[in-house]
Amino acid sequence: MSMLRLAPHVHSCFSDDSDWQLSRLVRVLARAGYDGALVCDHDRTMDADLWARVQHECDRLGDRTGFLLVPGIEYQDPDHVVHMPVFGRAPFYGRSPVIDDLVSWARADDAAAVFAHPQRREAWQRFDPAWADRLSGIEVWNRKYDGVRPNGWALQQAEQHRLAATVALDWHGTRQLYPLALRVPSPQHGSNRERGDAVVAAMLAGRMRATAFGVDVQRFSHGLLGQSSRGFESARRWMAPRVRRVENLLRRAS
């Protein structure tokens, strides 16, 4: 079966913290070897009219280029701790909804909800196992917050609650470009909307694989890959603040 390689959890200029036009995202991600992207712009600047525009732009560009764009919204709870991307053609549920309500609404509307970046602001501490049967997945490796290895807690939850493991670029710019992908069965024909609906249906059915460097992400939690990724992540955490310090100095100097 042919599989699509999707760039997961991508933000565009429809989010308040990204200036990437969808057309530019298509060009860059296609060159990086992706067949499509799961777009999820923030709810905090969204409304029903803008959500309709996001869907229209995804379909217009997807139909023109063949690069599949699946529209979604990243919802945040009232405290801005728990974040939940919801993919599909569900209505806009409003800003900062109660998460328990959100996952129920999404499931009823055949939209795929994913528990995002548990490491950010220790959102994992607010994870409610009662959500599991209404979720389509949990991000076990978020490039922005987990660095170069998967999150051990999230991997355990995925196994314990039989949730699909997903990954996320959490794209706001090229710094998040990394060989993480969500692989789903490829719809052979149809418009961007029809193909996107098929991808969401696959996510709801758990027919997806989260990969890094083309390998299932679970393999990075043990053995040689696990040891190597732990070492690389330790080095990255040591280097990151020093690199940011140099970047800030250069920025001020210019």
mmCIF file of C-alpha atoms in Angstrom:
data_model
loop_
_atom_site.group_PDB
_atom_site.id
_atom_site.type_symbol
_atom_site.label_atom_id
_atom_site.label_comp_id
_atom_site.label_asym_id
_atom_site.label_seq_id
_atom_site.Cartn_x
_atom_site.Cartn_y
_atom_site.Cartn_z
ATOM 1 C CA MET A 1 0.000 0.000 0.000
ATOM 2 C CA SER A 2 1.276 3.442 -0.935
ATOM 3 C CA MET A 3 1.867 5.736 2.032
ATOM 4 C CA LEU A 4 1.911 9.532 2.315
ATOM 5 C CA ARG A 5 4.733 11.196 4.227
ATOM 6 C CA LEU A 6 3.123 14.130 6.053
ATOM 7 C CA ALA A 7 4.768 17.013 7.896
ATOM 8 C CA PRO A 8 2.897 16.988 11.206
ATOM 9 C CA HIS A 9 1.786 19.994 13.296
ATOM 10 C CA VAL A 10 2.645 22.910 11.018
ATOM 11 C CA HIS A 11 1.823 26.571 11.683
ATOM 12 C CA SER A 12 1.262 29.161 8.980
ATOM 13 C CA CYS A 13 0.696 32.914 8.881
ATOM 14 C CA PHE A 14 -2.840 32.242 10.105
ATOM 15 C CA SER A 15 -1.221 31.776 13.529
ATOM 16 C CA ASP A 16 -0.130 34.799 15.534
ATOM 17 C CA ASP A 17 3.385 33.397 16.036
ATOM 18 C CA SER A 18 4.266 32.494 12.441
ATOM 19 C CA ASP A 19 4.739 34.518 9.268
ATOM 20 C CA TRP A 20 4.941 31.603 6.845
ATOM 21 C CA GLN A 21 2.552 31.834 3.913
ATOM 22 C CA LEU A 22 1.011 28.477 3.024
ATOM 23 C CA SER A 23 2.474 28.711 -0.476
ATOM 24 C CA ARG A 24 5.981 29.077 0.960
ATOM 25 C CA LEU A 25 5.394 26.150 3.310
ATOM 26 C CA VAL A 26 4.370 23.981 0.372
ATOM 27 C CA ARG A 27 7.573 24.806 -1.535
ATOM 28 C CA VAL A 28 9.925 24.202 1.401
ATOM 29 C CA LEU A 29 8.264 21.066 2.743
ATOM 30 C CA ALA A 30 7.926 19.526 -0.722
ATOM 31 C CA ARG A 31 11.655 20.046 -1.275
ATOM 32 C CA ALA A 32 12.264 18.322 2.055
ATOM 33 C CA GLY A 33 10.491 15.220 0.746
ATOM 34 C CA TYR A 34 7.044 15.581 2.286
ATOM 35 C CA ASP A 35 3.862 14.764 0.364
ATOM 36 C CA GLY A 36 1.647 16.972 2.499
ATOM 37 C CA ALA A 37 1.216 18.691 5.835
ATOM 38 C CA LEU A 38 -1.098 18.675 8.823
ATOM 39 C CA VAL A 39 -1.739 22.387 9.331
ATOM 40 C CA CYS A 40 -2.922 23.532 12.777
ATOM 41 C CA ASP A 41 -3.128 27.237 13.438
ATOM 42 C CA HIS A 42 -3.824 28.597 16.910
ATOM 43 C CA ASP A 43 -7.335 29.107 18.229
ATOM 44 C CA ARG A 44 -6.395 32.270 20.100
ATOM 45 C CA THR A 45 -6.564 34.388 16.934
ATOM 46 C CA MET A 46 -9.126 32.238 15.102
ATOM 47 C CA ASP A 47 -12.807 32.821 14.435
ATOM 48 C CA ALA A 48 -15.359 31.113 12.203
ATOM 49 C CA ASP A 49 -14.641 33.352 9.202
ATOM 50 C CA LEU A 50 -10.874 32.903 9.439
ATOM 51 C CA TRP A 51 -11.299 29.149 9.856
ATOM 52 C CA ALA A 52 -13.309 29.068 6.626
ATOM 53 C CA ARG A 53 -10.514 31.018 4.932
ATOM 54 C CA VAL A 54 -7.850 28.582 6.223
ATOM 55 C CA GLN A 55 -9.784 25.651 4.769
ATOM 56 C CA HIS A 56 -10.294 27.448 1.465
ATOM 57 C CA GLU A 57 -6.578 28.281 1.138
ATOM 58 C CA CYS A 58 -5.553 24.725 1.992
ATOM 59 C CA ASP A 59 -7.881 23.376 -0.696
ATOM 60 C CA ARG A 60 -6.916 25.979 -3.294
ATOM 61 C CA LEU A 61 -3.185 25.349 -2.909
ATOM 62 C CA GLY A 62 -3.573 21.609 -2.507
ATOM 63 C CA ASP A 63 -5.616 21.316 -5.684
ATOM 64 C CA ARG A 64 -3.159 23.494 -7.603
ATOM 65 C CA THR A 65 0.071 21.848 -6.433
ATOM 66 C CA GLY A 66 -0.920 18.303 -5.494
ATOM 67 C CA PHE A 67 0.713 18.831 -2.098
ATOM 68 C CA LEU A 68 -1.909 17.692 0.405
ATOM 69 C CA LEU A 69 -2.865 20.271 3.038
ATOM 70 C CA VAL A 70 -5.048 18.965 5.864
ATOM 71 C CA PRO A 71 -6.526 21.916 7.815
ATOM 72 C CA GLY A 72 -6.710 21.962 11.589
ATOM 73 C CA ILE A 73 -6.786 24.175 14.650
ATOM 74 C CA GLU A 74 -4.534 23.943 17.695
ATOM 75 C CA TYR A 75 -6.762 24.609 20.701
ATOM 76 C CA GLN A 76 -5.437 25.603 24.110
ATOM 77 C CA ASP A 77 -7.146 25.238 27.463
ATOM 78 C CA PRO A 78 -8.098 28.380 29.442
ATOM 79 C CA ASP A 79 -4.708 28.325 31.227
ATOM 80 C CA HIS A 80 -2.706 27.911 27.989
ATOM 81 C CA VAL A 81 -1.126 24.699 29.327
ATOM 82 C CA VAL A 82 -2.849 21.816 27.531
ATOM 83 C CA HIS A 83 -2.846 22.124 23.735
ATOM 84 C CA MET A 84 -4.914 19.930 21.448
ATOM 85 C CA PRO A 85 -4.594 20.068 17.639
ATOM 86 C CA VAL A 86 -7.851 19.023 15.971
ATOM 87 C CA PHE A 87 -7.676 18.025 12.286
ATOM 88 C CA GLY A 88 -10.660 17.891 9.973
ATOM 89 C CA ARG A 89 -13.669 19.925 8.881
ATOM 90 C CA ALA A 90 -15.250 20.374 12.299
ATOM 91 C CA PRO A 91 -16.747 23.791 13.119
ATOM 92 C CA PHE A 92 -14.718 26.318 15.079
ATOM 93 C CA TYR A 93 -15.320 25.561 18.763
ATOM 94 C CA GLY A 94 -14.285 28.954 20.132
ATOM 95 C CA ARG A 95 -11.160 30.103 21.889
ATOM 96 C CA SER A 96 -9.703 28.200 24.848
ATOM 97 C CA PRO A 97 -12.469 25.617 25.296
ATOM 98 C CA VAL A 98 -12.617 23.161 28.178
ATOM 99 C CA ILE A 99 -10.560 20.215 26.941
ATOM 100 C CA ASP A 100 -12.987 17.547 28.104
ATOM 101 C CA ASP A 101 -15.698 19.207 26.014
ATOM 102 C CA LEU A 102 -13.331 19.695 23.078
ATOM 103 C CA VAL A 103 -12.374 16.029 22.702
ATOM 104 C CA SER A 104 -16.035 15.025 22.843
ATOM 105 C CA TRP A 105 -17.055 17.588 20.228
ATOM 106 C CA ALA A 106 -14.175 16.601 17.933
ATOM 107 C CA ARG A 107 -15.032 12.901 18.097
ATOM 108 C CA ALA A 108 -18.710 13.596 17.424
ATOM 109 C CA ASP A 109 -17.723 15.668 14.363
ATOM 110 C CA ASP A 110 -15.324 12.992 13.007
ATOM 111 C CA ALA A 111 -12.285 15.177 13.619
ATOM 112 C CA ALA A 112 -8.952 13.836 14.908
ATOM 113 C CA ALA A 113 -7.758 15.320 18.225
ATOM 114 C CA VAL A 114 -4.148 14.857 19.365
ATOM 115 C CA PHE A 115 -2.625 15.603 22.781
ATOM 116 C CA ALA A 116 0.264 17.931 21.954
ATOM 117 C CA HIS A 117 3.749 18.501 23.411
ATOM 118 C CA PRO A 118 3.303 17.066 26.931
ATOM 119 C CA GLN A 119 6.703 18.479 27.920
ATOM 120 C CA ARG A 120 5.655 22.091 27.377
ATOM 121 C CA ARG A 121 4.769 23.717 30.719
ATOM 122 C CA GLU A 122 4.498 20.147 32.100
ATOM 123 C CA ALA A 123 1.182 19.652 30.335
ATOM 124 C CA TRP A 124 1.605 15.913 30.934
ATOM 125 C CA GLN A 125 0.572 16.489 34.551
ATOM 126 C CA ARG A 126 -2.901 17.504 33.314
ATOM 127 C CA PHE A 127 -3.411 14.561 31.001
ATOM 128 C CA ASP A 128 -6.701 12.859 31.826
ATOM 129 C CA PRO A 129 -6.806 9.129 30.930
ATOM 130 C CA ALA A 130 -10.562 9.554 30.442
ATOM 131 C CA TRP A 131 -9.744 11.464 27.229
ATOM 132 C CA ALA A 132 -8.016 8.463 25.674
ATOM 133 C CA ASP A 133 -11.029 6.910 23.949
ATOM 134 C CA ARG A 134 -11.801 10.254 22.270
ATOM 135 C CA LEU A 135 -8.236 11.009 21.167
ATOM 136 C CA SER A 136 -6.635 9.922 17.916
ATOM 137 C CA GLY A 137 -3.100 10.146 19.206
ATOM 138 C CA ILE A 138 -0.490 11.651 21.499
ATOM 139 C CA GLU A 139 2.638 13.484 20.417
ATOM 140 C CA VAL A 140 5.535 11.340 21.581
ATOM 141 C CA TRP A 141 8.158 13.456 19.831
ATOM 142 C CA ASN A 142 7.703 17.191 19.375
ATOM 143 C CA ARG A 143 10.709 18.745 17.663
ATOM 144 C CA LYS A 144 10.295 22.080 19.418
ATOM 145 C CA TYR A 145 10.033 20.735 22.971
ATOM 146 C CA ASP A 146 11.558 17.246 22.953
ATOM 147 C CA GLY A 147 14.642 17.985 20.886
ATOM 148 C CA VAL A 148 16.267 14.990 19.216
ATOM 149 C CA ARG A 149 14.630 12.100 21.064
ATOM 150 C CA PRO A 150 11.081 10.987 21.937
ATOM 151 C CA ASN A 151 9.351 11.744 25.223
ATOM 152 C CA GLY A 152 9.446 8.700 27.499
ATOM 153 C CA TRP A 153 6.270 9.586 29.389
ATOM 154 C CA ALA A 154 4.312 10.025 26.155
ATOM 155 C CA LEU A 155 5.544 6.693 24.778
ATOM 156 C CA GLN A 156 4.349 4.981 27.963
ATOM 157 C CA GLN A 157 0.931 6.636 27.749
ATOM 158 C CA ALA A 158 0.545 5.684 24.096
ATOM 159 C CA GLU A 159 1.195 2.046 24.965
ATOM 160 C CA GLN A 160 -0.861 2.031 28.160
ATOM 161 C CA HIS A 161 -3.947 3.655 26.624
ATOM 162 C CA ARG A 162 -3.548 2.143 23.143
ATOM 163 C CA LEU A 163 -3.186 5.560 21.616
ATOM 164 C CA ALA A 164 -1.439 6.091 18.314
ATOM 165 C CA ALA A 165 1.997 7.623 18.739
ATOM 166 C CA THR A 166 2.338 10.788 16.666
ATOM 167 C CA VAL A 167 5.165 13.228 16.044
ATOM 168 C CA ALA A 168 5.273 16.983 15.490
ATOM 169 C CA LEU A 169 7.580 19.446 13.823
ATOM 170 C CA ASP A 170 5.637 22.220 15.589
ATOM 171 C CA TRP A 171 6.752 24.256 12.600
ATOM 172 C CA HIS A 172 7.219 27.977 13.092
ATOM 173 C CA GLY A 173 10.325 28.187 10.913
ATOM 174 C CA THR A 174 13.214 26.243 9.424
ATOM 175 C CA ARG A 175 14.739 25.611 12.847
ATOM 176 C CA GLN A 176 12.062 22.939 13.324
ATOM 177 C CA LEU A 177 12.855 21.170 10.037
ATOM 178 C CA TYR A 178 13.729 17.616 11.067
ATOM 179 C CA PRO A 179 13.049 14.167 9.565
ATOM 180 C CA LEU A 180 9.918 13.484 11.615
ATOM 181 C CA ALA A 181 6.882 12.346 9.654
ATOM 182 C CA LEU A 182 3.444 10.860 10.026
ATOM 183 C CA ARG A 183 2.812 8.153 7.444
ATOM 184 C CA VAL A 184 -0.776 7.374 6.444
ATOM 185 C CA PRO A 185 -2.330 5.371 3.591
ATOM 186 C CA SER A 186 -2.327 7.426 0.425
ATOM 187 C CA PRO A 187 -5.705 8.358 -1.073
ATOM 188 C CA GLN A 188 -5.226 7.699 -4.770
ATOM 189 C CA HIS A 189 -7.642 10.222 -6.241
ATOM 190 C CA GLY A 190 -9.794 13.208 -5.437
ATOM 191 C CA SER A 191 -9.616 16.860 -4.522
ATOM 192 C CA ASN A 192 -7.524 18.191 -1.651
ATOM 193 C CA ARG A 193 -10.645 18.167 0.501
ATOM 194 C CA GLU A 194 -11.504 14.560 -0.363
ATOM 195 C CA ARG A 195 -7.949 13.359 0.191
ATOM 196 C CA GLY A 196 -7.692 15.330 3.427
ATOM 197 C CA ASP A 197 -10.926 13.793 4.698
ATOM 198 C CA ALA A 198 -9.481 10.344 3.915
ATOM 199 C CA VAL A 199 -6.345 11.153 5.928
ATOM 200 C CA VAL A 200 -8.427 12.278 8.914
ATOM 201 C CA ALA A 201 -10.481 9.072 8.663
ATOM 202 C CA ALA A 202 -7.231 7.066 8.727
ATOM 203 C CA MET A 203 -6.099 8.973 11.814
ATOM 204 C CA LEU A 204 -9.414 8.284 13.543
ATOM 205 C CA ALA A 205 -8.977 4.578 12.752
ATOM 206 C CA GLY A 206 -5.377 4.572 14.041
ATOM 207 C CA ARG A 207 -3.978 3.781 10.594
ATOM 208 C CA MET A 208 -0.833 5.892 10.842
ATOM 209 C CA ARG A 209 2.850 5.450 11.688
ATOM 210 C CA ALA A 210 5.062 8.010 13.395
ATOM 211 C CA THR A 211 8.620 7.919 12.071
ATOM 212 C CA ALA A 212 11.962 9.635 12.546
ATOM 213 C CA PHE A 213 14.609 9.211 9.853
ATOM 214 C CA GLY A 214 12.180 6.733 8.286
ATOM 215 C CA VAL A 215 12.207 4.483 11.384
ATOM 216 C CA ASP A 216 9.328 3.911 13.813
ATOM 217 C CA VAL A 217 9.760 6.312 16.724
ATOM 218 C CA GLN A 218 9.411 3.547 19.322
ATOM 219 C CA ARG A 219 12.821 2.239 18.252
ATOM 220 C CA PHE A 220 14.423 5.419 19.611
ATOM 221 C CA SER A 221 13.391 4.532 23.174
ATOM 222 C CA HIS A 222 15.703 1.539 23.652
ATOM 223 C CA GLY A 223 18.780 -0.210 22.315
ATOM 224 C CA LEU A 224 21.527 1.513 20.342
ATOM 225 C CA LEU A 225 19.178 4.136 18.868
ATOM 226 C CA GLY A 226 17.878 4.947 22.337
ATOM 227 C CA GLN A 227 21.366 5.328 23.793
ATOM 228 C CA SER A 228 22.516 7.471 20.887
ATOM 229 C CA SER A 229 19.478 9.759 20.991
ATOM 230 C CA ARG A 230 19.877 10.273 24.753
ATOM 231 C CA GLY A 231 23.481 11.307 24.218
ATOM 232 C CA PHE A 232 22.617 13.672 21.381
ATOM 233 C CA GLU A 233 19.800 15.228 23.424
ATOM 234 C CA SER A 234 22.116 15.838 26.404
ATOM 235 C CA ALA A 235 24.577 17.571 24.087
ATOM 236 C CA ARG A 236 21.803 19.610 22.463
ATOM 237 C CA ARG A 237 20.476 20.809 25.823
ATOM 238 C CA TRP A 238 23.992 21.882 26.814
ATOM 239 C CA MET A 239 24.556 23.712 23.523
ATOM 240 C CA ALA A 240 21.135 25.335 23.030
ATOM 241 C CA PRO A 241 21.391 28.214 25.558
ATOM 242 C CA ARG A 242 24.911 29.004 24.400
ATOM 243 C CA VAL A 243 23.840 29.148 20.759
ATOM 244 C CA ARG A 244 20.906 31.418 21.676
ATOM 245 C CA ARG A 245 23.270 33.683 23.606
ATOM 246 C CA VAL A 246 25.518 34.075 20.553
ATOM 247 C CA GLU A 247 22.500 34.673 18.305
ATOM 248 C CA ASN A 248 21.235 37.411 20.641
ATOM 249 C CA LEU A 249 24.656 39.077 20.711
ATOM 250 C CA LEU A 250 24.862 39.032 16.918
ATOM 251 C CA ARG A 251 21.317 40.384 16.664
ATOM 252 C CA ARG A 252 22.103 43.300 18.999
ATOM 253 C CA ALA A 253 25.367 44.012 17.170
ATOM 254 C CA SER A 254 23.583 44.279 13.841
#
